[in-house]
Coordinates of C-alpha atoms in Angstrom, one line a residue:
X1 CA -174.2 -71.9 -7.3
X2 CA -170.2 -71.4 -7.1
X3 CA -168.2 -72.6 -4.5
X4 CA -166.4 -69.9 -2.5
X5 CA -162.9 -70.2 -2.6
X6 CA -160.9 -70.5 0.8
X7 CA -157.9 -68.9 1.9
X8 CA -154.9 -69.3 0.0
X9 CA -151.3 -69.7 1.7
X10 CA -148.7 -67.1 0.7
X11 CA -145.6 -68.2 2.9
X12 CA -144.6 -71.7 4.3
X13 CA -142.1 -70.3 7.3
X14 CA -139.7 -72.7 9.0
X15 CA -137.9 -72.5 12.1
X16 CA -135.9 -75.7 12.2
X17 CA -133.4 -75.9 15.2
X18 CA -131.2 -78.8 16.4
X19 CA -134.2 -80.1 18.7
X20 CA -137.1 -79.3 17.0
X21 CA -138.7 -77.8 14.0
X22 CA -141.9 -75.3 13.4
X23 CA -144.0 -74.9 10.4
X24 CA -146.5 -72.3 9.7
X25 CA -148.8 -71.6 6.5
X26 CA -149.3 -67.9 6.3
X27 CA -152.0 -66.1 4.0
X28 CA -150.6 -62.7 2.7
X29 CA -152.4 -60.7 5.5
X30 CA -150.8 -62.6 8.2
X31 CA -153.4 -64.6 9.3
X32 CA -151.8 -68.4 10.3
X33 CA -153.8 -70.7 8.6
X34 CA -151.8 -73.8 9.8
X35 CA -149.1 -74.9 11.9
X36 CA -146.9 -78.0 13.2
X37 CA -143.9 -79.1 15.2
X38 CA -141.4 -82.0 14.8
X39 CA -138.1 -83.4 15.2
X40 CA -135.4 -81.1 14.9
X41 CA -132.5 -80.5 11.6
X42 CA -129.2 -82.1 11.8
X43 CA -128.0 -81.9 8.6
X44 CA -124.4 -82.7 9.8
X45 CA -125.4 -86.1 11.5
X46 CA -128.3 -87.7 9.3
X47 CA -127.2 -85.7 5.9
X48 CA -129.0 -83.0 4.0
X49 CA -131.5 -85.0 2.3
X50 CA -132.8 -87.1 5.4
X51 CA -133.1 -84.2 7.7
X52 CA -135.2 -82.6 4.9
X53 CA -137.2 -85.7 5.4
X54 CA -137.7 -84.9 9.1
X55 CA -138.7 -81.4 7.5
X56 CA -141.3 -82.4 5.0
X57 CA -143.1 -84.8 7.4
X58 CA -143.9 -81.5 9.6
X59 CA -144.4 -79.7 6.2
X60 CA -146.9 -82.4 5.6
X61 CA -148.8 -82.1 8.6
X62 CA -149.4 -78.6 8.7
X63 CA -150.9 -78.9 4.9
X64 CA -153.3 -81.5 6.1
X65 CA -154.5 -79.0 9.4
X66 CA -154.6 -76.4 6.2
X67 CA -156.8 -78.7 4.2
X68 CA -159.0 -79.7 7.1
X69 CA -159.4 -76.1 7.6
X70 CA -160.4 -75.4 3.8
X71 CA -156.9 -74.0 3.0
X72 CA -156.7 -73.8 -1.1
X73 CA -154.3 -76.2 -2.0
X74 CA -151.1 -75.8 -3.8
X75 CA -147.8 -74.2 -3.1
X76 CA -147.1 -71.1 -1.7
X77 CA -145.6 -68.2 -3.4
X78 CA -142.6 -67.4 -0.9
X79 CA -140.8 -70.5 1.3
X80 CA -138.9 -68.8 4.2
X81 CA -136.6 -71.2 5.8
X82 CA -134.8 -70.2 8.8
X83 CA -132.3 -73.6 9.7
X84 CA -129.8 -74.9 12.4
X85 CA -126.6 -75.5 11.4
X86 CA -126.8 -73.6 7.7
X87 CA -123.9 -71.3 8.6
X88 CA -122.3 -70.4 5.9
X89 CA -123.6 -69.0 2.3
X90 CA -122.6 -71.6 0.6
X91 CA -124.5 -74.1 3.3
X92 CA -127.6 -72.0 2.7
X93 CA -127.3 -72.0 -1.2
X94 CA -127.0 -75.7 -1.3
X95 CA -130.3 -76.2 1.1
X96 CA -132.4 -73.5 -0.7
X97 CA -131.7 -75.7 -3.7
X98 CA -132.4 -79.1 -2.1
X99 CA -136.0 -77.0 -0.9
X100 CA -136.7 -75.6 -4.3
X101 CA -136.7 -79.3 -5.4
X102 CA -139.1 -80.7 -3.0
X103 CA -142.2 -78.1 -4.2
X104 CA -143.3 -76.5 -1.6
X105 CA -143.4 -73.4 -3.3
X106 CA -142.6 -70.7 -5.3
X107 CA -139.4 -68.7 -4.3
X108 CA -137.3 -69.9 -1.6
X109 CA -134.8 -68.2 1.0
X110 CA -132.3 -70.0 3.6
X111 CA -131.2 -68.1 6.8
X112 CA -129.2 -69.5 9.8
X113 CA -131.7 -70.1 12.5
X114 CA -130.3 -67.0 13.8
X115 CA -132.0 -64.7 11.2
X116 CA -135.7 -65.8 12.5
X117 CA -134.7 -64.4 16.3
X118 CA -132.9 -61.4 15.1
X119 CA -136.6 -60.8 13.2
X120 CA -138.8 -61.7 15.8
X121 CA -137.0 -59.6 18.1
X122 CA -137.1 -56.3 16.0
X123 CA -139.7 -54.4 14.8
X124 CA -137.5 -54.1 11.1
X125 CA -135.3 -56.5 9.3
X126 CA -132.5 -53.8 11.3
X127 CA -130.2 -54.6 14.4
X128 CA -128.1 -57.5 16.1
X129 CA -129.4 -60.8 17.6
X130 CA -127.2 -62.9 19.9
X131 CA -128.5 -66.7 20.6
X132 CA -127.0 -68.3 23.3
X133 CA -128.4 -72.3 23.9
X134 CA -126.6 -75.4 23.3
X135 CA -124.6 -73.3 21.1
X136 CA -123.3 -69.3 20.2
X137 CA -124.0 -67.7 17.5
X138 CA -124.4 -63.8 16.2
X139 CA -126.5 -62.5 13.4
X140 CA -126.4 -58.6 12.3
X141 CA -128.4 -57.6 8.8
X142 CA -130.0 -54.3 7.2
X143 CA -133.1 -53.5 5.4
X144 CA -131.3 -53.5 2.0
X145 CA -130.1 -57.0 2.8
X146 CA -126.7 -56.6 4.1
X147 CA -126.0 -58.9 6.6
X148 CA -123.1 -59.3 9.0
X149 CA -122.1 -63.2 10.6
X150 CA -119.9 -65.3 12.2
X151 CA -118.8 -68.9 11.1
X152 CA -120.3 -69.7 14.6
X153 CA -119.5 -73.8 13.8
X154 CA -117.3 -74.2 17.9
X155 CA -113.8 -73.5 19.3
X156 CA -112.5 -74.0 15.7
X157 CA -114.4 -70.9 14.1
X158 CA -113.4 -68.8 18.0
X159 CA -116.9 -69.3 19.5
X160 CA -116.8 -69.6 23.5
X161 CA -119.8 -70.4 25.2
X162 CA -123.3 -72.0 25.0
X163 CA -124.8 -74.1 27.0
X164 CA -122.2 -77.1 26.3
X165 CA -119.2 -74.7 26.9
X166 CA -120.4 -73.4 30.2
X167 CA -120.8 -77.2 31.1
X168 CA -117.4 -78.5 29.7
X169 CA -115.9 -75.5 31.7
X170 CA -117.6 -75.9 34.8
X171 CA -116.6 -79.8 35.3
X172 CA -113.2 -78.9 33.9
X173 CA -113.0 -76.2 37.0
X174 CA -115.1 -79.3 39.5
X175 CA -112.7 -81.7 38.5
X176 CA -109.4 -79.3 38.9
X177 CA -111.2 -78.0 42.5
X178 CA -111.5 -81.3 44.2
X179 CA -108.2 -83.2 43.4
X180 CA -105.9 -79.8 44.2
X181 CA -105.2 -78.2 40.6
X182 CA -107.4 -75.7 40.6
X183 CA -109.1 -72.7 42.6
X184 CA -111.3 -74.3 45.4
X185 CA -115.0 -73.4 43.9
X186 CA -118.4 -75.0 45.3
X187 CA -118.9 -76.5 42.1
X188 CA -116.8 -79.7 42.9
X189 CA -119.4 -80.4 45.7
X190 CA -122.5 -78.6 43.5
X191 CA -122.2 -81.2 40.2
X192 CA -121.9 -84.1 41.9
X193 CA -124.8 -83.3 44.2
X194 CA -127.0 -82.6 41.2
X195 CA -126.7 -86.2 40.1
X196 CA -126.7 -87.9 43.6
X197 CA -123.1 -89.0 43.6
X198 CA -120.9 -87.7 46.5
X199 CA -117.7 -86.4 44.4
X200 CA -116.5 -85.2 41.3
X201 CA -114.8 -88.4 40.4
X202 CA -118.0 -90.8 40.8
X203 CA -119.1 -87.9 38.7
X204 CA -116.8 -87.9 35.7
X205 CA -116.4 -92.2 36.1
X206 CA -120.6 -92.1 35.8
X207 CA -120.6 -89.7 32.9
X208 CA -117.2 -91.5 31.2
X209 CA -119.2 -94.8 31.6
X210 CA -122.2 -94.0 30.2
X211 CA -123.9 -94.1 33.9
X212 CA -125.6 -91.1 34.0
X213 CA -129.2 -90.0 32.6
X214 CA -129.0 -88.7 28.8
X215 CA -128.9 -85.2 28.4
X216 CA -126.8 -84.5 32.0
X217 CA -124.7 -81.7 30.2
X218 CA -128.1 -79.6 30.0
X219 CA -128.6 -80.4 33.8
X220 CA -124.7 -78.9 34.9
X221 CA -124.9 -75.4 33.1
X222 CA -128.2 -74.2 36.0
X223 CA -126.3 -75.5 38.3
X224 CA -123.3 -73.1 37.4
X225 CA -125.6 -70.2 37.1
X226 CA -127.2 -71.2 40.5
X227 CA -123.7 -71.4 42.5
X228 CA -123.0 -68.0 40.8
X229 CA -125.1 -66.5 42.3
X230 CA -124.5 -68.0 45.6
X231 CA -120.9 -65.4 45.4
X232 CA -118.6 -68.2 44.0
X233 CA -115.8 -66.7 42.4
X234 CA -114.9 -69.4 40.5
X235 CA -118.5 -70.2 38.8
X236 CA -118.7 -65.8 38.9
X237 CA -116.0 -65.7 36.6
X238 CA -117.9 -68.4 34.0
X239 CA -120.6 -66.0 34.0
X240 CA -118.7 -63.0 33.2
X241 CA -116.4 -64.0 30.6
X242 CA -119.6 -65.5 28.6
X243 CA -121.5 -61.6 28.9
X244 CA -118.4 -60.5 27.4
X245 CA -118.3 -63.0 24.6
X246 CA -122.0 -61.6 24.0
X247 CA -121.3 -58.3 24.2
X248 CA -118.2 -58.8 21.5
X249 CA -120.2 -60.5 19.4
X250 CA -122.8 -58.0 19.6
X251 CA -120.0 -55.0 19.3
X252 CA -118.4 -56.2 16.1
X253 CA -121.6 -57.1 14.3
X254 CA -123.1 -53.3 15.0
X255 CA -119.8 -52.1 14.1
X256 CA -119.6 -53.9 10.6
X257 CA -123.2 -52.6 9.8
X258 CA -122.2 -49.1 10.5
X259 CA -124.8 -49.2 13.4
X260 CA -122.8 -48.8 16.5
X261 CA -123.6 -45.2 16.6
X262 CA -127.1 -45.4 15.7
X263 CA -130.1 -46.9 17.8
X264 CA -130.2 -50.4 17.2
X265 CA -131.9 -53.8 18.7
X266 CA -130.1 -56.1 20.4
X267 CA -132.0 -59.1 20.2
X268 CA -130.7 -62.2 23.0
X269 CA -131.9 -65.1 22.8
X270 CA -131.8 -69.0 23.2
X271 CA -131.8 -71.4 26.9
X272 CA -129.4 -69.5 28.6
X273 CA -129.9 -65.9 27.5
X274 CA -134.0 -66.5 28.1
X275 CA -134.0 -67.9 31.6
X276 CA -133.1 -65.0 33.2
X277 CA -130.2 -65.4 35.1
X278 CA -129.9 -61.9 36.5
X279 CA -126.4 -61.7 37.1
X280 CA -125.8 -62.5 33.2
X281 CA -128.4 -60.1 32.0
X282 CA -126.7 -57.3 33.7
X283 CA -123.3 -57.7 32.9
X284 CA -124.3 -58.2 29.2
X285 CA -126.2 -55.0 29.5
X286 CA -123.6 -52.7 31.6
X287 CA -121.1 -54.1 28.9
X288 CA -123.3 -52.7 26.0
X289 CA -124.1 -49.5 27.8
X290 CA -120.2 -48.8 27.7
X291 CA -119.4 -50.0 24.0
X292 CA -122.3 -49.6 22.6
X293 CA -124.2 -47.0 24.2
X294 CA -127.1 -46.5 21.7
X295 CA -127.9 -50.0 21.5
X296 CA -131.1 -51.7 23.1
X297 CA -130.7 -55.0 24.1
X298 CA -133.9 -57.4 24.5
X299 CA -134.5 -60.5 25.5
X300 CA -136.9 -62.4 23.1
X301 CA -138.5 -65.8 23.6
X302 CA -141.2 -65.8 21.4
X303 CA -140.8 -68.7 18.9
X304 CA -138.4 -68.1 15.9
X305 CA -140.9 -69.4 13.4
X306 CA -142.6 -65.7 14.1
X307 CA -139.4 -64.4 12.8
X308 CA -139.1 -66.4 9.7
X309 CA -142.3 -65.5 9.1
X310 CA -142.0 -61.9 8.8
X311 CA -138.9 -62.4 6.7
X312 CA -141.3 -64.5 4.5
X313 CA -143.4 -61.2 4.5
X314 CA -141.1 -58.6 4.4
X315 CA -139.7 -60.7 1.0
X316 CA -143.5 -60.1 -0.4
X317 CA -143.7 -56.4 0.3
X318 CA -146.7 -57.1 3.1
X319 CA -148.2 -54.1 4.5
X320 CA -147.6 -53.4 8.2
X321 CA -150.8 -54.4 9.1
X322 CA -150.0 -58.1 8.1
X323 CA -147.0 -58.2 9.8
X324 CA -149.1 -56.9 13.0
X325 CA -151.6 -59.8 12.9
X326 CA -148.4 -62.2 12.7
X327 CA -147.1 -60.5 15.8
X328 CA -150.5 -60.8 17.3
X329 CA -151.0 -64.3 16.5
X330 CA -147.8 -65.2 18.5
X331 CA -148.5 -62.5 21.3
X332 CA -149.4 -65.5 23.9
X333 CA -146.1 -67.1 23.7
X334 CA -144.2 -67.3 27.1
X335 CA -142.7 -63.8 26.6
X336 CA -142.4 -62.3 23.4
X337 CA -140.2 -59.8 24.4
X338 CA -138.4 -58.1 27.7
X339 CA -135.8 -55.6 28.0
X340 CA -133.1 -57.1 29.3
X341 CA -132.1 -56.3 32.9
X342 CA -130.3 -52.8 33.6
X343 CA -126.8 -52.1 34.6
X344 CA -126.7 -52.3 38.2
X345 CA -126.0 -48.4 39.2
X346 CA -122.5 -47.5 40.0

């Protein structure tokens, strides 16, 4: 009596970000046949070949849940690799390469993380996809592969804002605030608070000194948001100048793929973009409603490894019905998708 074969795995899809990477095994219909999550790719601290390391050990486990599961075994035919910090071509090149020689498949592509939101968000490999976390970054491309990008590597390649930014500028304005430089703005009283100290300057000698709890950067860019919205001018402003840095990003990218007249995704995503701060969501839309009227911005927070698995598909020619059951498989995340807020009327 033969043995019945099980599934096979067609597409190994990555999603590696800065925090954390996710792995799925994909049959050629769709289905997800395996999955796992790890440590996240920084290439630019550890080196290329030891965050590949971090990779492979969450490459590894999703092949054993694919075993256990009666997954055939041996490589797929299509690796789709969408990375953190791969921001240039040549970046991308030389980590396709380093992929190629570890063997977990046949054919292998490298895409700035960016690339898997951009997909995720639209129902083609067509339109515009703004990520906004610790970072900013802007991704356009085309179904005949044409792509449009920034260098997107911090103030040296023009970026302004991300989550890091927002906080660097909202102590710089704190700090400035309470001992007389600057505007007066509640965020001199706000930061502190958020940390228990009782002034800016406890705050910046605690954070100077290594005093205060790991991670507090992440903990002051809310706080901006949230004394925003409270009517300060001076955290207002903050908010405003990063929808227009979106909305520029978003402008020139439809613009260099010949899309700014045309109806076109625009995908946000990333920590600050996805929380819904409703002040930003609007003035990033009423900024795209005036440059870039036939535009539809969304705000996507289903996870990215959806998106570089439909690039994995799209690269073998799937049938939409494949790319559907993906969709579905990922339809209980958070939020896969939600327009993002309207202009407020005028």
């Amino acid at each position: 009596m033969g043995v019945t074969a099980g599934p096979r795995a067609s597409v190994l899809a990555v999603d590696a970000g800065n925090s954390k990477s996710d792995v799925a095994l994909l049959a050629a219909d769709g289905t997800v046949l395996a999955s796992a999550r790890g440590g996240g790719f920084q290439p630019q601290r550890t080196g290329a070949a030891a965050a590949l390391d971090v990779l492979a050990a969450v490459v590894e486990r999703a092949w054993a849940q694919a075993r256990a599961a009666g997954v055939a075994p041996g490589g797929v035919e299509r690796v789709s690799a969408c990375l953190a910090n791969a921001d240039f071509p040549a970046e991308e090149e030389a980590l396709a390469a380093a992929i190629g020689e570890r063997g977990w498949g046949g054919a292998v592509s490298v895409r700035n993380d960016t690339f898997a939101l951009l997909r995720a968000g639209a129902d083609e490999p067509r339109g515009v996809a703004v990520v906004c976390g610790a970072g900013i970054n802007c991704v356009g491309m085309l179904p005949d592969g044409r792509t449009a990008r920034f260098p997107a590597v911090g103030r040296i390649s023009g970026d302004w804002g991300g989550g890091m930014g927002l906080a660097e500028e909202a102590m710089w304005h704190a700090a400035r605030a309470e001992d007389g430089r600057g505007a007066p703005t509640a965020l001199a009283g706000a930061l502190p608070a958020r940390f228990g100290l009782d002034s800016m300057y406890a705050l910046i000698e605690a954070a100077h000194l290594g005093r205060v709890r790991a991670g507090w950067r992440h903990e002051v860019t809310p706080e901006l948001f949230a004394v925003a919205g409270a009517g300060d001018p001076v955290a207002a402003a903050l908010v405003e100048k990063l929808a227009e840095e979106v909305a520029a990003m978003a402008v020139i990218a439809l613009t260099r793929l010949g899309l700014l007249a045309e109806e076109a995704p625009v995908v946000l995503g990333g920590s600050v973009l996805a929380a819904g701060h409703a002040a930003l969501d609007a003035a990033v839309t009423a900024r795209l409603a005036a440059r870039a009227p036939k535009a539809t911005p969304r705000v996507v927070t289903a996870p990215p490894v959806l998106g570089a698995g439909l690039l994995g598909l799209d690269a073998l020619g799937a049938p939409a019905a494949a790319r559907a059951r993906l969709r579905a498989a990922y339809a209980g995340a958070p939020s896969a998708s939600r327009p993002s807020s309207p202009a407020p009327s005028t």
